[in-house]
XYZ file of C-alpha atoms in Angstrom:
513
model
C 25.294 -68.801 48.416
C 25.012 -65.699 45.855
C 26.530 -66.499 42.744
C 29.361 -64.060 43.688
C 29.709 -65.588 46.896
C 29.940 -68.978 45.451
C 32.412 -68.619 42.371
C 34.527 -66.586 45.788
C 34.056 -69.367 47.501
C 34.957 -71.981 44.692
C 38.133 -69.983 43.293
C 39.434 -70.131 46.802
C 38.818 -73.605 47.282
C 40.602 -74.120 43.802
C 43.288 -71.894 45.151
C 43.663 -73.801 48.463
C 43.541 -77.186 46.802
C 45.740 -76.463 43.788
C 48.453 -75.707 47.216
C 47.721 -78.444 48.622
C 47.986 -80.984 46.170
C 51.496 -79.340 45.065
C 52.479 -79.284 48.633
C 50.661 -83.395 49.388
C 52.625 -84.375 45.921
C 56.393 -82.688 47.332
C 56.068 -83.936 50.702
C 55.062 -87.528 49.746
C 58.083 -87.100 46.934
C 60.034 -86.011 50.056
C 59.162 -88.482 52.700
C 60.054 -91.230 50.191
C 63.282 -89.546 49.892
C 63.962 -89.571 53.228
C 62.676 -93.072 53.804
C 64.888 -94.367 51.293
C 67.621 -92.627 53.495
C 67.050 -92.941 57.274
C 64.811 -96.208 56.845
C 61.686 -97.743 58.210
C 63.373 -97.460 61.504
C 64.343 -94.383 61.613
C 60.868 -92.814 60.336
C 59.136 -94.628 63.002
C 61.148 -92.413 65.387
C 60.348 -89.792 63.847
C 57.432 -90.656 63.872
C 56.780 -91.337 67.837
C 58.651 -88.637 68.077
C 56.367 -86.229 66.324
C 53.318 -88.117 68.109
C 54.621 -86.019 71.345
C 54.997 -83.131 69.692
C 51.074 -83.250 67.877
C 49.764 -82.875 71.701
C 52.270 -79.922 72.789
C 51.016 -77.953 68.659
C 47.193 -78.700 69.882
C 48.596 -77.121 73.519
C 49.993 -74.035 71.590
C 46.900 -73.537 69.579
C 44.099 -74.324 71.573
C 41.517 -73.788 69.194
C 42.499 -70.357 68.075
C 41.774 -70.828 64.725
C 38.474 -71.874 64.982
C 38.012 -68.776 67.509
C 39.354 -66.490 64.912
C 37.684 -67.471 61.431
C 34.318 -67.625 63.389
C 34.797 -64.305 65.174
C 36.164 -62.182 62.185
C 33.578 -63.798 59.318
C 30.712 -63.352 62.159
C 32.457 -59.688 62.081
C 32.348 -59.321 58.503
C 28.840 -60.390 58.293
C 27.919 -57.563 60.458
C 29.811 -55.360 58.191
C 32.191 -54.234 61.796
C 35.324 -54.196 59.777
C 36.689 -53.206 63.308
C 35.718 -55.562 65.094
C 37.265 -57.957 63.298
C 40.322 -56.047 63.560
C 40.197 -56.372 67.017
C 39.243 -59.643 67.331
C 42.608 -60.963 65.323
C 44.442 -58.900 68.221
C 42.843 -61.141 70.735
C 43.306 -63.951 69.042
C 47.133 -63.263 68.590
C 47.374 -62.426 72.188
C 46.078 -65.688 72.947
C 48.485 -67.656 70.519
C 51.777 -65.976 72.254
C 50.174 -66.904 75.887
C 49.381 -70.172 74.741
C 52.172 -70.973 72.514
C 55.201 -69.579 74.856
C 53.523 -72.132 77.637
C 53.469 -74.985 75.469
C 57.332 -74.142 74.264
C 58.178 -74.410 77.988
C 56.772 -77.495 79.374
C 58.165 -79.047 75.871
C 61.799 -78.104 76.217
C 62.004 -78.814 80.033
C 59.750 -82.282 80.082
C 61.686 -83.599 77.101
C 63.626 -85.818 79.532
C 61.091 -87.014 81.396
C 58.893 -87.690 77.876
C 61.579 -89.452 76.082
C 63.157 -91.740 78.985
C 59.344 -92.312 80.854
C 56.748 -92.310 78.264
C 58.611 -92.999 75.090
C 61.117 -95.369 76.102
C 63.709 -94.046 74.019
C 66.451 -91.704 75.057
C 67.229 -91.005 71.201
C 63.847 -88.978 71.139
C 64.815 -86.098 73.982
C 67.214 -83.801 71.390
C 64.586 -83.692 68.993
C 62.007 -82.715 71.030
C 64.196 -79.483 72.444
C 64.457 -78.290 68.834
C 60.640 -79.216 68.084
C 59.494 -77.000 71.351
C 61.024 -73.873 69.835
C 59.105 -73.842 67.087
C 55.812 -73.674 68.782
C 55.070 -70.335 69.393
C 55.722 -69.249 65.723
C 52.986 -71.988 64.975
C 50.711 -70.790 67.384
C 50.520 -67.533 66.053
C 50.224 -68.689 62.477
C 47.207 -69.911 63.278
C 45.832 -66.839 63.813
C 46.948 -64.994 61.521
C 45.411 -68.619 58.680
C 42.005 -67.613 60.553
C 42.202 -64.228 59.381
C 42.657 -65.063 55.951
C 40.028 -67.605 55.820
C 37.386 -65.343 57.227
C 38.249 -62.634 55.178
C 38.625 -64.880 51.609
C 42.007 -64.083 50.511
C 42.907 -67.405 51.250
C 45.632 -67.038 48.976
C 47.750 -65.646 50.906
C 47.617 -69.364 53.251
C 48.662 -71.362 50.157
C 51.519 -68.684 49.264
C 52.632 -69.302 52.909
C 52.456 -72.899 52.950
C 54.171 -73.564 49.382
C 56.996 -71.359 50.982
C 56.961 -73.074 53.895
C 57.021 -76.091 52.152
C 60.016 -75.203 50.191
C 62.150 -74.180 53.304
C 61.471 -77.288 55.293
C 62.635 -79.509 52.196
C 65.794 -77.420 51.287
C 66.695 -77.310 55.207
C 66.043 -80.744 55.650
C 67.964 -82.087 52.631
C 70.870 -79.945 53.753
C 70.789 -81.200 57.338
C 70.543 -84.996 56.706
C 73.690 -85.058 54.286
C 75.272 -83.660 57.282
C 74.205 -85.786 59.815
C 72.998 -89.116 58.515
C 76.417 -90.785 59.000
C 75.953 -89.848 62.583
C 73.391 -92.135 62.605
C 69.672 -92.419 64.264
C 69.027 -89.926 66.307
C 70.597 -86.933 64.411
C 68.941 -88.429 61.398
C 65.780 -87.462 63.345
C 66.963 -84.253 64.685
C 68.055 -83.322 60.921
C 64.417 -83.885 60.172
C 62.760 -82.005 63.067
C 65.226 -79.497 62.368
C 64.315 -78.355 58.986
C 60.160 -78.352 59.971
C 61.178 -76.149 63.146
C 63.428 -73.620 61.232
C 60.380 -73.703 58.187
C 57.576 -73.187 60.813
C 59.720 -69.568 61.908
C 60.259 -68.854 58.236
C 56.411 -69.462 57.695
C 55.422 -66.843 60.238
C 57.144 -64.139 59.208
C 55.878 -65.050 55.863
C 52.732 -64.915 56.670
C 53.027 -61.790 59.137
C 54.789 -59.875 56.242
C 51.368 -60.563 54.118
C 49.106 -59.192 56.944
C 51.204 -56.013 57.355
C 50.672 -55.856 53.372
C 47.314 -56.820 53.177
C 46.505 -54.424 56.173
C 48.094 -51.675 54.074
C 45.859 -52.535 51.109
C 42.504 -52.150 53.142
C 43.316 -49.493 55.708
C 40.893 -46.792 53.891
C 38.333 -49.179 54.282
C 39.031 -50.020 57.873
C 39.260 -46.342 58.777
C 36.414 -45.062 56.636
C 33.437 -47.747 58.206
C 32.485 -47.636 61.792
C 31.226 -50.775 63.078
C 29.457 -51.479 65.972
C 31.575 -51.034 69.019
C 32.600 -54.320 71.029
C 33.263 -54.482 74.656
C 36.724 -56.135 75.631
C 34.967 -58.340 78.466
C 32.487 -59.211 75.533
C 34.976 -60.439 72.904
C 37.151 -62.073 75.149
C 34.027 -64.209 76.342
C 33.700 -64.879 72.105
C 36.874 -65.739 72.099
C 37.294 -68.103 74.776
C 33.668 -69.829 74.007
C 34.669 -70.978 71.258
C 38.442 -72.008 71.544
C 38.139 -73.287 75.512
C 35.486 -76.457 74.580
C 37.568 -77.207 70.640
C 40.953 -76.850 73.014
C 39.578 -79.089 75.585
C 38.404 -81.612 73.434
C 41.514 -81.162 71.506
C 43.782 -81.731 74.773
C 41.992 -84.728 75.661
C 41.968 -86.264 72.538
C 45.517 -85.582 71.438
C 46.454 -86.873 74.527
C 44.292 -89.972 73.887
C 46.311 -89.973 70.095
C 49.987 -89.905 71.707
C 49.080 -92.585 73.912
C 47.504 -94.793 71.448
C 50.722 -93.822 69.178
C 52.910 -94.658 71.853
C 50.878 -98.229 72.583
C 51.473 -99.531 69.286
C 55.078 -99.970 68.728
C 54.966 -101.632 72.642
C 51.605 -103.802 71.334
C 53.426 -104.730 68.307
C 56.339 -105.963 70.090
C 54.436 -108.229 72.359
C 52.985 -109.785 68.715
C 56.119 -111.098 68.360
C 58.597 -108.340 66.626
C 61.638 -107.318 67.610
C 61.713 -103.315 68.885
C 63.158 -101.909 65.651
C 61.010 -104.387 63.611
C 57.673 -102.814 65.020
C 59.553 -99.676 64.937
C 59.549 -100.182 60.974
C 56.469 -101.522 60.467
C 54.742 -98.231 62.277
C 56.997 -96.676 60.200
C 55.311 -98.420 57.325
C 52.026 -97.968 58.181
C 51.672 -94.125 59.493
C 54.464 -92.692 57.327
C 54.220 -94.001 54.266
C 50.381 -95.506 54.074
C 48.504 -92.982 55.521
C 49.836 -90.228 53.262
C 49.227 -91.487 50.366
C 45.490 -92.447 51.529
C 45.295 -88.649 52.891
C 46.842 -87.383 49.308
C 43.554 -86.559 48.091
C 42.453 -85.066 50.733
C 44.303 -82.467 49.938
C 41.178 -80.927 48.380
C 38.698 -81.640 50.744
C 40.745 -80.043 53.110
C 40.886 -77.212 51.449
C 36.951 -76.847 50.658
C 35.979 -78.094 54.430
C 38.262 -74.936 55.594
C 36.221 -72.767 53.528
C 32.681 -74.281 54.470
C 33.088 -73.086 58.700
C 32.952 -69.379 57.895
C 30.237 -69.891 55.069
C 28.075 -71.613 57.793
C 28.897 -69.472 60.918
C 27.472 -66.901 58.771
C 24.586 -68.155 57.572
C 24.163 -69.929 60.988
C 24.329 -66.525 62.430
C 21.752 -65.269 60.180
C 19.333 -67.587 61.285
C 19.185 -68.949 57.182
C 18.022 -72.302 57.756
C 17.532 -72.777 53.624
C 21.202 -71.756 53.209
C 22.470 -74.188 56.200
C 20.774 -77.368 54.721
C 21.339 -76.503 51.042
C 24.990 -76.648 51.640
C 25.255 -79.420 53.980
C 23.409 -81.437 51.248
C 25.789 -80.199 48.865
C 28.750 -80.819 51.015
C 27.341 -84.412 51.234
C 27.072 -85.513 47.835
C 30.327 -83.618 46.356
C 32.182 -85.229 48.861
C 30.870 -88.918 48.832
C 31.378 -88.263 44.816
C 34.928 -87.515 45.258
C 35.452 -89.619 47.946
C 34.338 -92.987 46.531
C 36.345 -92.626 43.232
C 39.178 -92.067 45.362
C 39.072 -95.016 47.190
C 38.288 -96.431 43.760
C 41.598 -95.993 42.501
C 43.423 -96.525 45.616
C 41.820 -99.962 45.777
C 42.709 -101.081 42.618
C 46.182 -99.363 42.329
C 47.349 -99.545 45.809
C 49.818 -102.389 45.804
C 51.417 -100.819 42.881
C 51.573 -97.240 44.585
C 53.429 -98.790 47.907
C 55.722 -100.621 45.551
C 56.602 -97.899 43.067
C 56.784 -94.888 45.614
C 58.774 -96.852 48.739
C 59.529 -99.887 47.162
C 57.294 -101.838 50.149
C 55.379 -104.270 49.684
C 53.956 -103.938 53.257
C 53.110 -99.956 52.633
C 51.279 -101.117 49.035
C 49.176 -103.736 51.611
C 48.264 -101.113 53.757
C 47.164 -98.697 51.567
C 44.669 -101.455 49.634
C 43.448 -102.451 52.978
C 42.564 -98.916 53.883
C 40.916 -97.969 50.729
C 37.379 -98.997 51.423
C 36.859 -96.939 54.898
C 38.235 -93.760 52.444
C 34.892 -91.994 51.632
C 34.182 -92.391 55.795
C 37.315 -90.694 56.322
C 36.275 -87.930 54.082
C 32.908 -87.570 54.937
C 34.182 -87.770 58.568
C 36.748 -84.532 57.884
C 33.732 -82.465 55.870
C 31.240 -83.681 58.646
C 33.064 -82.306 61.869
C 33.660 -78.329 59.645
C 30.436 -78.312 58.865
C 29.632 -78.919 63.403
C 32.267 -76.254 64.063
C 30.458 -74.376 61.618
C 26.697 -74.322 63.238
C 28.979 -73.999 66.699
C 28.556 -77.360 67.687
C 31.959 -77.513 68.678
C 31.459 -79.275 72.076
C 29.617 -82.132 70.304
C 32.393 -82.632 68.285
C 34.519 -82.531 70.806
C 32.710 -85.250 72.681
C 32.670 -87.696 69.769
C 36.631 -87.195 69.255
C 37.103 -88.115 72.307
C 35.130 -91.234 72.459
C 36.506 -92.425 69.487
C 40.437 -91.963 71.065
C 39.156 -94.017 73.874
C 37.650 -96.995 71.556
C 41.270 -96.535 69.335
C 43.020 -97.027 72.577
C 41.065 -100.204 73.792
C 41.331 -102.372 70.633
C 45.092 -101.173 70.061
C 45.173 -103.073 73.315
C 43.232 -105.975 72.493
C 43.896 -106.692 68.732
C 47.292 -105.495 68.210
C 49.412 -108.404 70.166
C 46.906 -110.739 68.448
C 47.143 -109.448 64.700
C 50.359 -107.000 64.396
C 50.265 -104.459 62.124
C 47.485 -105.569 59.793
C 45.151 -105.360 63.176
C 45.933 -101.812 63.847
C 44.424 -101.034 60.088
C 40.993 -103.097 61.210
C 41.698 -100.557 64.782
C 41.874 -97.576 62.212
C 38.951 -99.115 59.961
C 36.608 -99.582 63.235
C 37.498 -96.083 64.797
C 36.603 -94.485 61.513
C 33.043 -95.981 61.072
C 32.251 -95.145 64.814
C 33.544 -91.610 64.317
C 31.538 -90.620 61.545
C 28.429 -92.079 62.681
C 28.477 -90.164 65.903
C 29.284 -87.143 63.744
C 26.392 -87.466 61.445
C 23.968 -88.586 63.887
C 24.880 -84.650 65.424
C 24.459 -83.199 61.911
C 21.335 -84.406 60.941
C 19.850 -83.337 64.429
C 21.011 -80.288 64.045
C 20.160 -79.556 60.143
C 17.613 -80.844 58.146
C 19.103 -82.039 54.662
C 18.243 -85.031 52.621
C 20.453 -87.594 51.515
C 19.340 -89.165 48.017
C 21.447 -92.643 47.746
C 20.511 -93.025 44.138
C 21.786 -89.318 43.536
C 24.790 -89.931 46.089
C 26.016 -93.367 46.602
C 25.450 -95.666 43.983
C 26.379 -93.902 40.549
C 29.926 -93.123 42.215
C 30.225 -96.834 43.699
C 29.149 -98.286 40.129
C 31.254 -95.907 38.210
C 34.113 -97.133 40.656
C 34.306 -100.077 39.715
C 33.665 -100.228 36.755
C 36.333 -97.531 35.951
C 39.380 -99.923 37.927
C 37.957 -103.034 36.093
C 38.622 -101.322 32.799
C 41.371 -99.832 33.791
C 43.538 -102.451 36.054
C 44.515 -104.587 33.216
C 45.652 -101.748 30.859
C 48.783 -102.691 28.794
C 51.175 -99.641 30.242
C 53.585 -101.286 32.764
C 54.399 -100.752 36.609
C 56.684 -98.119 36.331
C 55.646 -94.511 36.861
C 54.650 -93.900 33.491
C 52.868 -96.895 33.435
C 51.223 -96.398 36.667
C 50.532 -92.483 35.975
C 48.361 -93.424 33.008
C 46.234 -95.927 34.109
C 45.297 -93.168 37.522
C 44.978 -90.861 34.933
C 42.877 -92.694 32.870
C 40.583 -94.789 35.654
C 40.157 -91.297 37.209
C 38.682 -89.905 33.577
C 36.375 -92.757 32.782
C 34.726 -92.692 36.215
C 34.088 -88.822 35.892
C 32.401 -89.304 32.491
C 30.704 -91.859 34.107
C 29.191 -89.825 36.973
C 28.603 -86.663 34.952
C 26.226 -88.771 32.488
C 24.608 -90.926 35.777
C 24.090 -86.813 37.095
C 22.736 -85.790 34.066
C 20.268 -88.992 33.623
C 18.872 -88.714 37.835
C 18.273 -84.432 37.373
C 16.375 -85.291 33.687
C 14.575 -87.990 35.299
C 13.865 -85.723 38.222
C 12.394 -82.873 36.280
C 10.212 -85.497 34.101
C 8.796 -86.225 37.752
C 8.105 -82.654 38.577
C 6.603 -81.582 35.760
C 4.297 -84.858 35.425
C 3.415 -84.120 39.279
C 2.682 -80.375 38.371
C-alpha cells in the first residue's frame, strides 16, 4: 500500500476497532447483566434459540456483503464511480429478495423448529419476533459493504455503537417487564430488544447513505465510468455471493445442528435437561465472548484487508498480495499470542469476577491456547475471500462443521462439557490448516518463526509469570491492573525482540552486499 493508502487503511481499522472494543466491552457488561438475571438456564435458551436464527441471518444475507465490498472497491479501482453506484442497487435488490424469503419460512416454520428440531416449545414465540427482523439485516449488509469499499468505514461503527445502545436500553426495559413471567418471555424480552435494534440500525445506516450520497453527488455526476451491462453485473454479483451463500447455508446448517446436538449429548453424559442447558449456557455465552473480546480488532482490520486485496488481486500486483499477507501474518500471530497470554494466566479470575462461575473461568483457561489459531483462522479466510477464493473457503467450512458434528457425537456423552472445548480445540486446528494450506498455494509469502512466533510466545510468558503473582487483589481493580500491566510488559518486550531481529537482519545484508 501507498503511504496514503495505508495510514487510510490504518485510521479505519483504528476507527472500526476502537467500535468494536466499546461495543465487545458493553455487550459482555450486558450479557453478564442479564445472566445474573435470567440464569445459566435461561441463556442457554437463548442461546439454542439464537442457533436457529444464525442459519435463517446467513439465509437473508447470502453472501451479499462479500458481493458488494468486492464489486464496488473492484469499481473504485477502475475509477467507475457509477458502477459502483449501480452495483449497491443490485446488491440491495438482492438483500430485500433474500431477506423477505428468509422472514417467511422463519415466522411460519417456527412451530415445526421449536416442537421438532429444538425440543422445546418455549423457543417458537421468540423465533416469530426474531424472523421480523431479518430483512432490515439483510439490507444492512449491503449498505456495511458499501462503506467498506468506499473507506468511510465510520459510518459502520457510528451504526453499530447506535445499534448497540438501542438493543441494551430495549432490552433492559423489556426484561423488568417480563422476567417475573418467567423463561420464555425472559427470552422473548431478549430477542425483542436485538429485533427492534436491528430496524433502528437500518434506518441508521440508510439515513448515512442518503447523506453520504448527498456529499459525493458532484463527483458521481461529473466522472463517467465505463458502462456495465445489467446481465454482466448481475453475473458479478451472483459469482461471488451464490458459492460464499452456499457454503454459508451448508455450514450454518451444519452449526445449528451441532448446536442443537450438544445440550441432547450432554444430557446423555449424565445431566439433567436444564443442567446441560446451563452448562451450554456457560460455555457459549459467557466463555466464548470473552475469548472473542479481542477479536474485536482483528475483526475490524480482516474487514478492511478483502477490498485491499480484491484490488490489488485485480491488478494483477503479485508484490502487493504477498507483502500484505506476510504482514497480515505476523501482526496477527503478534497480537494473537499475547492474547491468549493473558487469557491463560488470568482466565479463572475473569470467569469468576465477570459471572461469578467458576465453570465459565475453566473454560476460558482451557480455550486460551488454540486463541492465536482462532485468529489466524478469522484473518486467514478475508484474506481467501479477498484473492476470490471464496469456494475454497467454502469447502473447508464445511468440512470442518462435519468433523464438529462427529466428535460432538462421540466425545460429548463421554466427557460433558469440558469435551466439547477439546471438540472446539480440534475443529479449530483442522480449520486453519486447511485454510493456510489454500493461502500459501495461492500466494507466495514467507513466514519467519524467529520474526513471528517465538519473541511473542517468550514475551508471553514471561509477561504472565511476572505479572500473575502481583500484589493487587481479585477484584476488578485488582484484576484491571495486572491485564493492564502483563499486556505492557509483553509489548516492550516484543518491540525490543523487533528491533534486535530487523538490526540483526540489516547486519546480514549489508555483510552479504
Amino acid at each position: 500500500m501507498k503511504n496514503k493508502r495505508l495510514l487510510k487503511f490504518i485510521y479505519n481499522g483504528l476507527v472500526l476497532t476502537a467500535a468494536a472494543i466499546i461495543m465487545r466491552t458493553v455487550s459482555v457488561s450486558f450479557n453478564a447483566y442479564v445472566t445474573s438475571r435470567v440464569g445459566a438456564e435461561g441463556i442457554g435458551l437463548f442461546t439454542l434459540t439464537l442457533s436457529i436464527y444464525g442459519f435463517a441471518v446467513t439465509f437473508a444475507t447470502s453472501g451479499v456483503n462479500l458481493a458488494a465490498t468486492r464489486l464496488i472497491a473492484e469499481a473504485m479501482a477502475r475509477d467507475d464511480e457509477k458502477g459502483a453506484k449501480k452495483a449497491l442497487r443490485a446488491c440491495l435488490l438482492y438483500s430485500a429478495i433474500f431477506g423477505s424469503a428468509a422472514s417467511l419460512c422463519l415466522f411460519f416454520g417456527a412451530d415445526f423448529i421449536g416442537k421438532t428440531l429444538l425440543s422445546d416449545i418455549r423457543t417458537i414465540p421468540s423465533l416469530r419476533l426474531l424472523s421480523l427482523s431479518l430483512v432490515p439485516i439483510s439490507l444492512s449488509s449491503s449498505l456495511n459493504g458499501y462503506f467498506t469499499a468506499v473507506r468511510r468505514v465510520s459510518k459502520n461503527a457510528a451504526c453499530q455503537l447506535f445499534e448497540q445502545a438501542v438493543k441494551i436500553t430495549v432490552t433492559a426495559y423489556a426484561l423488568s417487564l417480563f422476567l417475573p413471567k418467567g423463561i420464555t418471555y425472559s427470552c422473548m424480552a431478549l430477542v425483542g430488544g436485538g429485533a427492534i435494534s436491528e430496524f433502528a440500525s437500518f434506518f441508521f445506516l440508510l439515513a448515512e447513505y442518503i447523506a453520504d450520497r448527498h456529499i459525493h453527488a458532484k463527483k458521481l455526476s461529473a466522472e463517467s465510468g465505463t458502462k456495465t451491462k445489467k446481465g454482466a453485473l448481475a453475473k458479478a454479483l451472483l459469482g461471488i455471493s451464490v458459492p460464499v451463500a452456499l457454503s454459508a447455508y451448508v455450514r450454518s446448517a451444519l452449526v445449528t445442528v451441532e448446536h442443537i446436538l450438544i445440550p441432547k449429548t450432554l444430557s446423555e453424559s449424565g445431566a439433567s435437561k436444564g443442567s446441560a442447558l446451563a452448562s451450554y449456557g456457560r460455555l457459549h455465552s459467557m466463555a466464548l465472548p470473552i475469548v472473542l473480546y479481542p477479536m474485536a480488532a482483528l475483526t475490524a482490520f480482516a474487514g478492511l484487508l478483502i477490498p485491499e486485496f480484491a484490488e490489488k488481486t485485480a491488478a494483477n500486483d503479485k508484490n502487493a498480495v504477498s507483502d500484505m499477507a506476510e504482514n497480515a501474518i505476523h501482526y496477527t500471530l503478534l497480537f494473537s499470542v499475547g492474547c491468549a497470554g493473558v487469557l491463560a494466566v488470568f482466565g479463572n479470575s475473569l470467569g469468576a469476577l465477570i459471572y461469578n462461575s467458576g465453570e465459565a473461568g475453566v473454560y476460558i483457561t482451557l480455550l486460551a491456547p488454540v486463541v492465536p489459531i482462532m485468529y489466524l483462522d478469522h484473518v486467514t479466510d478475508a484474506m481467501l475471500k479477498g484473492i476470490g477464493k471464496q469456494v475454497y473457503s467454502m469447502v473447508v467450512n464445511i468440512s470442518d462443521s462435519v468433523l464438529s458434528i462427529l466428535l460432538v457425537l462421540l466425545i460429548l456423552p463421554k466427557m460433558g462439557a469440558v469435551g466439547y472445548v477439546l471438540v472446539i480445540i480440534i475443529a479449530e486446528v483442522f480449520n486453519f490448516s486447511l485454510s493456510i494450506t489454500g493461502l500459501t498455494g495461492a500466494v507466495s509469502f514467507r513466514f519467519a518463526p524467529l520474526r513471528s512466533l517465538f519473541p511473542p510466545l517468550a514475551s508471553a510468558f514471561i509477561s504472565g509469570s511476572l505479572c500473575k503473582t502481583l500484589p493487587f487483589g481479585e477484584n476488578a481493580i485488582g484484576l484491571c491492573v495486572k491485564i493492564l500491566l502483563c499486556v505492557a510488559l509483553y509489548l516492550v518486550f516484543v518491540i525490543v525482540c523487533e528491533k534486535f531481529i530487523c538490526q540483526r537482519n540489516s547486519k546480514e545484508r549489508k555483510i552479504s552486499a
